[in-house]
Amino acid sequence: MVHSVDIKYYLVLAAVLFCLGMFGVLVRRNALVVFMCVELMLNAANLTFLSFARLNGDATGHVSAFFVIAVAAAEASIGLAIVIAVFRSRGTVNIEEIRTMKH
Amino acid sequence: MSIEHVLFGVFALLTVASAVMVIVAKSPISSAMSLVATFFFLAGIYVLLWAHTVAVLQVLVYTGAIMVLFLFVIMLLNLGESTVTGPRVTLARVAGGVAAAGLLAVLVTAIWRIPSASTFTGSQAMSQGFGTLAVIGQTIFTQWLLPFEAVSLLLLVGMVGAVVVAKSRI
């Protein structure tokens, strides 16, 4: 009998990562760093999927993680393209100076 | 106290430390490099969860492709250290900290009520081939074929969209 780490610790680690990512999204002003924090949150979600996959012995959680990774790749490409376009027209990536879409 | 506990502790500590570095680092380059470290240590955690295939995908796709894209964009935009000089502790930062801490408290409280049921042991997993590429591939191509094709379409649209948005003249 292999004595393994309790599932709770994996879930708490995922919660900590998610909240760190959320904190970064809320307080950082550089759009690129905000994107990186979104990636952190996606990884926390992946960790939760994989923990429950391990708990239930079900490969569906791994498939979900695979899809999350693929969607994150698409999101990163589009998001960075938008950052480049905004930087070209405004000359900044500071999200507090970009107020066009407010109101 | 098995080797798995030790490895989990080390990887979890390094993951959280490098995730904190992503947020507090001044230059975007440091943030990106810390994010690479976070993904590597997280891949170690995935291996501990018997998700070898996802760990390999993590290293290939995240640290290989996405982070190269991030570094490429940072260097293309030629961003230095942030020149914004304002108060270090603003109302928005305090509110963000409170929101994140509140969510963390709620999540940890909920997680701690889960009954301990980590019965999925290593030997069982070995016999079922859990986490191998064969099992995951079989699951994808029997039950999730349509989402798989949709993801390929999504990546194509993402690629074309990135070119359209980032290009100055078409």
mmCIF file of C-alpha atoms in Angstrom:
data_model
loop_
_atom_site.group_PDB
_atom_site.id
_atom_site.type_symbol
_atom_site.label_atom_id
_atom_site.label_comp_id
_atom_site.label_asym_id
_atom_site.label_seq_id
_atom_site.Cartn_x
_atom_site.Cartn_y
_atom_site.Cartn_z
ATOM 1 C CA MET A 1 0.000 0.000 0.000
ATOM 2 C CA VAL A 2 1.541 3.232 -1.152
ATOM 3 C CA HIS A 3 0.960 5.975 1.365
ATOM 4 C CA SER A 4 0.377 9.002 -0.831
ATOM 5 C CA VAL A 5 -0.237 12.696 -0.218
ATOM 6 C CA ASP A 6 -3.829 13.568 0.669
ATOM 7 C CA ILE A 7 -5.881 15.167 -2.111
ATOM 8 C CA LYS A 8 -6.590 18.162 0.138
ATOM 9 C CA TYR A 9 -3.034 19.437 -0.099
ATOM 10 C CA TYR A 10 -3.111 19.426 -3.890
ATOM 11 C CA LEU A 11 -6.427 21.313 -3.831
ATOM 12 C CA VAL A 12 -5.097 23.859 -1.325
ATOM 13 C CA LEU A 13 -2.035 24.399 -3.530
ATOM 14 C CA ALA A 14 -4.362 24.980 -6.499
ATOM 15 C CA ALA A 15 -6.432 27.456 -4.426
ATOM 16 C CA VAL A 16 -3.285 29.350 -3.399
ATOM 17 C CA LEU A 17 -2.100 29.545 -7.016
ATOM 18 C CA PHE A 18 -5.538 30.702 -8.191
ATOM 19 C CA CYS A 19 -5.715 33.455 -5.568
ATOM 20 C CA LEU A 20 -2.155 34.593 -6.352
ATOM 21 C CA GLY A 21 -3.138 34.822 -10.027
ATOM 22 C CA MET A 22 -6.309 36.730 -9.153
ATOM 23 C CA PHE A 23 -4.346 39.138 -6.959
ATOM 24 C CA GLY A 24 -1.936 39.746 -9.831
ATOM 25 C CA VAL A 25 -4.758 40.377 -12.295
ATOM 26 C CA LEU A 26 -6.316 42.886 -9.892
ATOM 27 C CA VAL A 27 -3.217 44.877 -8.895
ATOM 28 C CA ARG A 28 -0.720 44.762 -11.768
ATOM 29 C CA ARG A 29 -0.887 47.532 -14.351
ATOM 30 C CA ASN A 30 1.265 45.987 -17.079
ATOM 31 C CA ALA A 31 -1.046 44.188 -19.520
ATOM 32 C CA LEU A 32 1.568 41.486 -20.206
ATOM 33 C CA VAL A 33 1.931 40.636 -16.518
ATOM 34 C CA VAL A 34 -1.876 40.532 -16.233
ATOM 35 C CA PHE A 35 -1.866 37.904 -19.002
ATOM 36 C CA MET A 36 0.785 35.904 -17.158
ATOM 37 C CA CYS A 37 -1.393 35.954 -14.043
ATOM 38 C CA VAL A 38 -4.333 34.650 -16.116
ATOM 39 C CA GLU A 39 -2.066 31.765 -17.157
ATOM 40 C CA LEU A 40 -1.372 31.129 -13.452
ATOM 41 C CA MET A 41 -5.125 30.905 -12.788
ATOM 42 C CA LEU A 42 -5.610 28.499 -15.702
ATOM 43 C CA ASN A 43 -2.843 26.309 -14.304
ATOM 44 C CA ALA A 44 -4.517 26.283 -10.908
ATOM 45 C CA ALA A 45 -7.704 25.039 -12.597
ATOM 46 C CA ASN A 46 -5.665 22.342 -14.359
ATOM 47 C CA LEU A 47 -4.171 21.232 -11.056
ATOM 48 C CA THR A 48 -7.683 20.844 -9.615
ATOM 49 C CA PHE A 49 -8.806 18.789 -12.641
ATOM 50 C CA LEU A 50 -5.783 16.508 -12.306
ATOM 51 C CA SER A 51 -6.247 16.110 -8.549
ATOM 52 C CA PHE A 52 -9.820 14.918 -8.965
ATOM 53 C CA ALA A 53 -8.771 12.712 -11.899
ATOM 54 C CA ARG A 54 -6.254 11.078 -9.577
ATOM 55 C CA LEU A 55 -8.865 10.748 -6.825
ATOM 56 C CA ASN A 56 -11.429 9.071 -9.074
ATOM 57 C CA GLY A 57 -8.980 7.195 -11.297
ATOM 58 C CA ASP A 58 -10.642 8.712 -14.337
ATOM 59 C CA ALA A 59 -8.798 9.913 -17.455
ATOM 60 C CA THR A 60 -11.486 12.520 -18.264
ATOM 61 C CA GLY A 61 -9.774 15.046 -15.991
ATOM 62 C CA HIS A 62 -6.600 14.664 -18.029
ATOM 63 C CA VAL A 63 -8.594 15.302 -21.210
ATOM 64 C CA SER A 64 -10.026 18.477 -19.630
ATOM 65 C CA ALA A 65 -6.519 19.638 -18.712
ATOM 66 C CA PHE A 66 -5.454 19.004 -22.303
ATOM 67 C CA PHE A 67 -8.305 21.168 -23.592
ATOM 68 C CA VAL A 68 -7.506 23.915 -21.070
ATOM 69 C CA ILE A 69 -3.889 23.970 -22.281
ATOM 70 C CA ALA A 70 -5.031 24.208 -25.918
ATOM 71 C CA VAL A 71 -7.476 27.042 -25.169
ATOM 72 C CA ALA A 72 -4.780 28.836 -23.135
ATOM 73 C CA ALA A 73 -2.468 28.685 -26.142
ATOM 74 C CA ALA A 74 -5.148 30.230 -28.384
ATOM 75 C CA GLU A 75 -5.934 32.863 -25.737
ATOM 76 C CA ALA A 76 -2.264 33.800 -25.353
ATOM 77 C CA SER A 77 -1.792 34.261 -29.102
ATOM 78 C CA ILE A 78 -4.878 36.485 -29.460
ATOM 79 C CA GLY A 79 -4.180 38.403 -26.257
ATOM 80 C CA LEU A 80 -0.586 39.167 -27.183
ATOM 81 C CA ALA A 81 -1.704 40.263 -30.657
ATOM 82 C CA ILE A 82 -4.142 42.683 -29.009
ATOM 83 C CA VAL A 83 -1.358 43.964 -26.723
ATOM 84 C CA ILE A 84 0.851 44.588 -29.764
ATOM 85 C CA ALA A 85 -1.994 46.396 -31.568
ATOM 86 C CA VAL A 86 -2.723 48.574 -28.515
ATOM 87 C CA PHE A 87 0.964 49.345 -28.030
ATOM 88 C CA ARG A 88 1.216 50.381 -31.677
ATOM 89 C CA SER A 89 -1.702 52.830 -31.431
ATOM 90 C CA ARG A 90 -1.164 54.134 -27.851
ATOM 91 C CA GLY A 91 2.527 53.582 -27.151
ATOM 92 C CA THR A 92 1.839 51.983 -23.767
ATOM 93 C CA VAL A 93 0.814 48.673 -22.216
ATOM 94 C CA ASN A 94 -0.240 50.270 -18.928
ATOM 95 C CA ILE A 95 -3.888 49.297 -18.544
ATOM 96 C CA GLU A 96 -4.664 52.407 -16.470
ATOM 97 C CA GLU A 97 -3.790 54.655 -19.397
ATOM 98 C CA ILE A 98 -5.996 52.736 -21.815
ATOM 99 C CA ARG A 99 -9.449 54.139 -21.174
ATOM 100 C CA THR A 100 -11.053 53.854 -24.600
ATOM 101 C CA MET A 101 -13.315 50.973 -23.651
ATOM 102 C CA LYS A 102 -14.408 52.469 -20.319
ATOM 103 C CA HIS A 103 -18.047 53.592 -19.973
ATOM 104 C CA MET B 1 6.728 10.363 5.615
ATOM 105 C CA SER B 2 7.421 8.955 2.188
ATOM 106 C CA ILE B 3 9.493 10.326 -0.671
ATOM 107 C CA GLU B 4 6.228 11.504 -2.271
ATOM 108 C CA HIS B 5 5.528 13.798 0.679
ATOM 109 C CA VAL B 6 9.015 15.282 0.484
ATOM 110 C CA LEU B 7 8.768 15.830 -3.283
ATOM 111 C CA PHE B 8 5.304 17.360 -2.951
ATOM 112 C CA GLY B 9 6.515 19.748 -0.244
ATOM 113 C CA VAL B 10 9.537 20.856 -2.241
ATOM 114 C CA PHE B 11 7.610 21.302 -5.503
ATOM 115 C CA ALA B 12 4.690 23.080 -3.811
ATOM 116 C CA LEU B 13 7.017 25.494 -2.003
ATOM 117 C CA LEU B 14 8.978 26.265 -5.187
ATOM 118 C CA THR B 15 5.764 26.675 -7.216
ATOM 119 C CA VAL B 16 4.248 29.170 -4.781
ATOM 120 C CA ALA B 17 7.554 31.045 -4.386
ATOM 121 C CA SER B 18 8.012 31.481 -8.137
ATOM 122 C CA ALA B 19 4.317 32.409 -8.551
ATOM 123 C CA VAL B 20 4.843 35.178 -5.980
ATOM 124 C CA MET B 21 7.900 36.281 -7.943
ATOM 125 C CA VAL B 22 5.737 36.581 -11.088
ATOM 126 C CA ILE B 23 3.553 39.140 -9.301
ATOM 127 C CA VAL B 24 6.185 41.160 -7.432
ATOM 128 C CA ALA B 25 8.889 41.272 -10.122
ATOM 129 C CA LYS B 26 9.509 44.755 -11.492
ATOM 130 C CA SER B 27 10.437 44.014 -15.095
ATOM 131 C CA PRO B 28 8.181 41.880 -17.340
ATOM 132 C CA ILE B 29 11.208 39.743 -18.297
ATOM 133 C CA SER B 30 11.684 38.659 -14.662
ATOM 134 C CA SER B 31 7.953 37.914 -14.451
ATOM 135 C CA ALA B 32 8.153 35.748 -17.579
ATOM 136 C CA MET B 33 11.190 33.808 -16.343
ATOM 137 C CA SER B 34 9.507 33.233 -12.958
ATOM 138 C CA LEU B 35 6.433 31.989 -14.825
ATOM 139 C CA VAL B 36 8.611 29.471 -16.701
ATOM 140 C CA ALA B 37 9.940 28.239 -13.335
ATOM 141 C CA THR B 38 6.373 28.008 -11.976
ATOM 142 C CA PHE B 39 5.291 25.865 -14.925
ATOM 143 C CA PHE B 40 8.308 23.568 -14.540
ATOM 144 C CA PHE B 41 7.672 22.955 -10.835
ATOM 145 C CA LEU B 42 3.958 22.499 -11.540
ATOM 146 C CA ALA B 43 4.885 19.835 -14.104
ATOM 147 C CA GLY B 44 6.657 18.048 -11.242
ATOM 148 C CA ILE B 45 3.446 18.210 -9.197
ATOM 149 C CA TYR B 46 1.531 16.748 -12.182
ATOM 150 C CA VAL B 47 3.958 13.805 -12.300
ATOM 151 C CA LEU B 48 3.247 13.193 -8.607
ATOM 152 C CA LEU B 49 -0.470 13.079 -9.571
ATOM 153 C CA TRP B 50 0.270 10.340 -12.165
ATOM 154 C CA ALA B 51 -0.443 12.781 -14.996
ATOM 155 C CA HIS B 52 2.773 12.200 -16.954
ATOM 156 C CA THR B 53 1.242 13.045 -20.309
ATOM 157 C CA VAL B 54 -0.151 16.367 -19.088
ATOM 158 C CA ALA B 55 3.221 17.167 -17.470
ATOM 159 C CA VAL B 56 4.968 16.644 -20.816
ATOM 160 C CA LEU B 57 2.316 18.774 -22.551
ATOM 161 C CA GLN B 58 2.805 21.448 -19.896
ATOM 162 C CA VAL B 59 6.540 21.661 -20.545
ATOM 163 C CA LEU B 60 6.135 21.483 -24.340
ATOM 164 C CA VAL B 61 3.237 23.896 -24.783
ATOM 165 C CA TYR B 62 3.624 26.325 -21.868
ATOM 166 C CA THR B 63 7.361 26.634 -21.346
ATOM 167 C CA GLY B 64 8.108 25.843 -24.973
ATOM 168 C CA ALA B 65 5.548 27.740 -27.004
ATOM 169 C CA ILE B 66 3.559 30.199 -24.868
ATOM 170 C CA MET B 67 6.524 31.536 -22.908
ATOM 171 C CA VAL B 68 8.592 32.001 -26.075
ATOM 172 C CA LEU B 69 5.649 34.018 -27.418
ATOM 173 C CA PHE B 70 5.589 36.115 -24.220
ATOM 174 C CA LEU B 71 9.339 36.770 -24.294
ATOM 175 C CA PHE B 72 9.161 37.564 -28.001
ATOM 176 C CA VAL B 73 6.428 40.158 -27.415
ATOM 177 C CA ILE B 74 8.229 41.689 -24.404
ATOM 178 C CA MET B 75 11.407 42.094 -26.422
ATOM 179 C CA LEU B 76 9.483 43.327 -29.479
ATOM 180 C CA LEU B 77 7.799 46.057 -27.426
ATOM 181 C CA ASN B 78 11.156 46.842 -25.750
ATOM 182 C CA LEU B 79 9.627 47.321 -22.312
ATOM 183 C CA GLY B 80 11.979 48.288 -19.529
ATOM 184 C CA GLU B 81 11.195 48.433 -15.836
ATOM 185 C CA SER B 82 7.867 50.027 -15.080
ATOM 186 C CA THR B 83 8.307 53.774 -14.898
ATOM 187 C CA VAL B 84 4.999 54.402 -13.148
ATOM 188 C CA THR B 85 5.746 56.306 -9.965
ATOM 189 C CA GLY B 86 2.812 56.359 -7.630
ATOM 190 C CA PRO B 87 2.029 55.332 -4.096
ATOM 191 C CA ARG B 88 3.104 51.744 -3.472
ATOM 192 C CA VAL B 89 -0.001 50.958 -1.454
ATOM 193 C CA THR B 90 -3.089 52.175 -3.278
ATOM 194 C CA LEU B 91 -6.740 51.570 -2.556
ATOM 195 C CA ALA B 92 -7.001 49.261 -5.573
ATOM 196 C CA ARG B 93 -4.103 47.109 -4.294
ATOM 197 C CA VAL B 94 -5.561 46.830 -0.811
ATOM 198 C CA ALA B 95 -8.965 45.920 -2.287
ATOM 199 C CA GLY B 96 -7.332 43.322 -4.553
ATOM 200 C CA GLY B 97 -5.463 41.815 -1.625
ATOM 201 C CA VAL B 98 -8.608 41.648 0.490
ATOM 202 C CA ALA B 99 -10.574 40.029 -2.363
ATOM 203 C CA ALA B 100 -7.868 37.416 -3.021
ATOM 204 C CA ALA B 101 -7.432 36.632 0.691
ATOM 205 C CA GLY B 102 -11.206 36.319 1.135
ATOM 206 C CA LEU B 103 -11.514 33.924 -1.809
ATOM 207 C CA LEU B 104 -8.578 31.888 -0.489
ATOM 208 C CA ALA B 105 -10.185 31.641 2.959
ATOM 209 C CA VAL B 106 -13.490 30.455 1.465
ATOM 210 C CA LEU B 107 -11.779 27.901 -0.806
ATOM 211 C CA VAL B 108 -9.554 26.459 1.917
ATOM 212 C CA THR B 109 -12.499 26.187 4.306
ATOM 213 C CA ALA B 110 -14.504 24.317 1.660
ATOM 214 C CA ILE B 111 -11.582 22.040 0.721
ATOM 215 C CA TRP B 112 -10.890 21.135 4.344
ATOM 216 C CA ARG B 113 -14.401 19.700 4.671
ATOM 217 C CA ILE B 114 -13.738 17.096 1.969
ATOM 218 C CA PRO B 115 -13.444 13.733 3.717
ATOM 219 C CA SER B 116 -9.996 12.176 3.372
ATOM 220 C CA ALA B 117 -10.405 9.631 0.607
ATOM 221 C CA SER B 118 -7.080 9.406 -1.136
ATOM 222 C CA THR B 119 -7.487 5.704 -1.822
ATOM 223 C CA PHE B 120 -6.171 5.764 -5.359
ATOM 224 C CA THR B 121 -2.826 4.096 -4.717
ATOM 225 C CA GLY B 122 0.200 3.768 -6.926
ATOM 226 C CA SER B 123 0.013 0.034 -7.623
ATOM 227 C CA GLN B 124 -3.626 0.315 -8.718
ATOM 228 C CA ALA B 125 -2.711 3.119 -11.085
ATOM 229 C CA MET B 126 0.142 1.111 -12.582
ATOM 230 C CA SER B 127 -2.135 -1.804 -13.399
ATOM 231 C CA GLN B 128 -4.716 0.409 -15.110
ATOM 232 C CA GLY B 129 -2.184 2.366 -17.142
ATOM 233 C CA PHE B 130 -3.617 5.553 -15.620
ATOM 234 C CA GLY B 131 -2.220 8.790 -17.031
ATOM 235 C CA THR B 132 -0.457 7.196 -19.985
ATOM 236 C CA LEU B 133 -0.767 8.596 -23.491
ATOM 237 C CA ALA B 134 -2.560 5.427 -24.617
ATOM 238 C CA VAL B 135 -5.396 5.784 -22.093
ATOM 239 C CA ILE B 136 -5.805 9.535 -22.635
ATOM 240 C CA GLY B 137 -5.702 9.124 -26.419
ATOM 241 C CA GLN B 138 -8.342 6.436 -26.252
ATOM 242 C CA THR B 139 -10.564 8.676 -24.101
ATOM 243 C CA ILE B 140 -10.139 11.651 -26.454
ATOM 244 C CA PHE B 141 -10.754 9.749 -29.660
ATOM 245 C CA THR B 142 -13.737 7.754 -28.399
ATOM 246 C CA GLN B 143 -15.654 10.181 -26.151
ATOM 247 C CA TRP B 144 -14.254 13.634 -26.957
ATOM 248 C CA LEU B 145 -13.664 13.562 -30.699
ATOM 249 C CA LEU B 146 -15.885 16.538 -31.552
ATOM 250 C CA PRO B 147 -14.350 18.832 -28.874
ATOM 251 C CA PHE B 148 -10.918 17.743 -30.098
ATOM 252 C CA GLU B 149 -11.750 18.820 -33.644
ATOM 253 C CA ALA B 150 -13.297 22.044 -32.297
ATOM 254 C CA VAL B 151 -10.006 22.798 -30.513
ATOM 255 C CA SER B 152 -8.096 22.359 -33.758
ATOM 256 C CA LEU B 153 -10.483 24.829 -35.391
ATOM 257 C CA LEU B 154 -10.060 27.197 -32.416
ATOM 258 C CA LEU B 155 -6.273 27.127 -32.785
ATOM 259 C CA LEU B 156 -6.585 27.865 -36.506
ATOM 260 C CA VAL B 157 -8.918 30.807 -35.814
ATOM 261 C CA GLY B 158 -6.532 32.019 -33.091
ATOM 262 C CA MET B 159 -3.588 31.890 -35.480
ATOM 263 C CA VAL B 160 -5.384 33.791 -38.256
ATOM 264 C CA GLY B 161 -6.871 36.248 -35.752
ATOM 265 C CA ALA B 162 -3.471 37.006 -34.221
ATOM 266 C CA VAL B 163 -2.067 37.813 -37.659
ATOM 267 C CA VAL B 164 -5.070 40.010 -38.529
ATOM 268 C CA VAL B 165 -4.991 41.940 -35.217
ATOM 269 C CA ALA B 166 -1.230 42.440 -34.989
ATOM 270 C CA LYS B 167 -0.580 43.292 -38.623
ATOM 271 C CA SER B 168 -0.673 47.044 -39.309
ATOM 272 C CA ARG B 169 -1.905 46.818 -42.915
ATOM 273 C CA ILE B 170 -3.555 43.881 -44.640
#
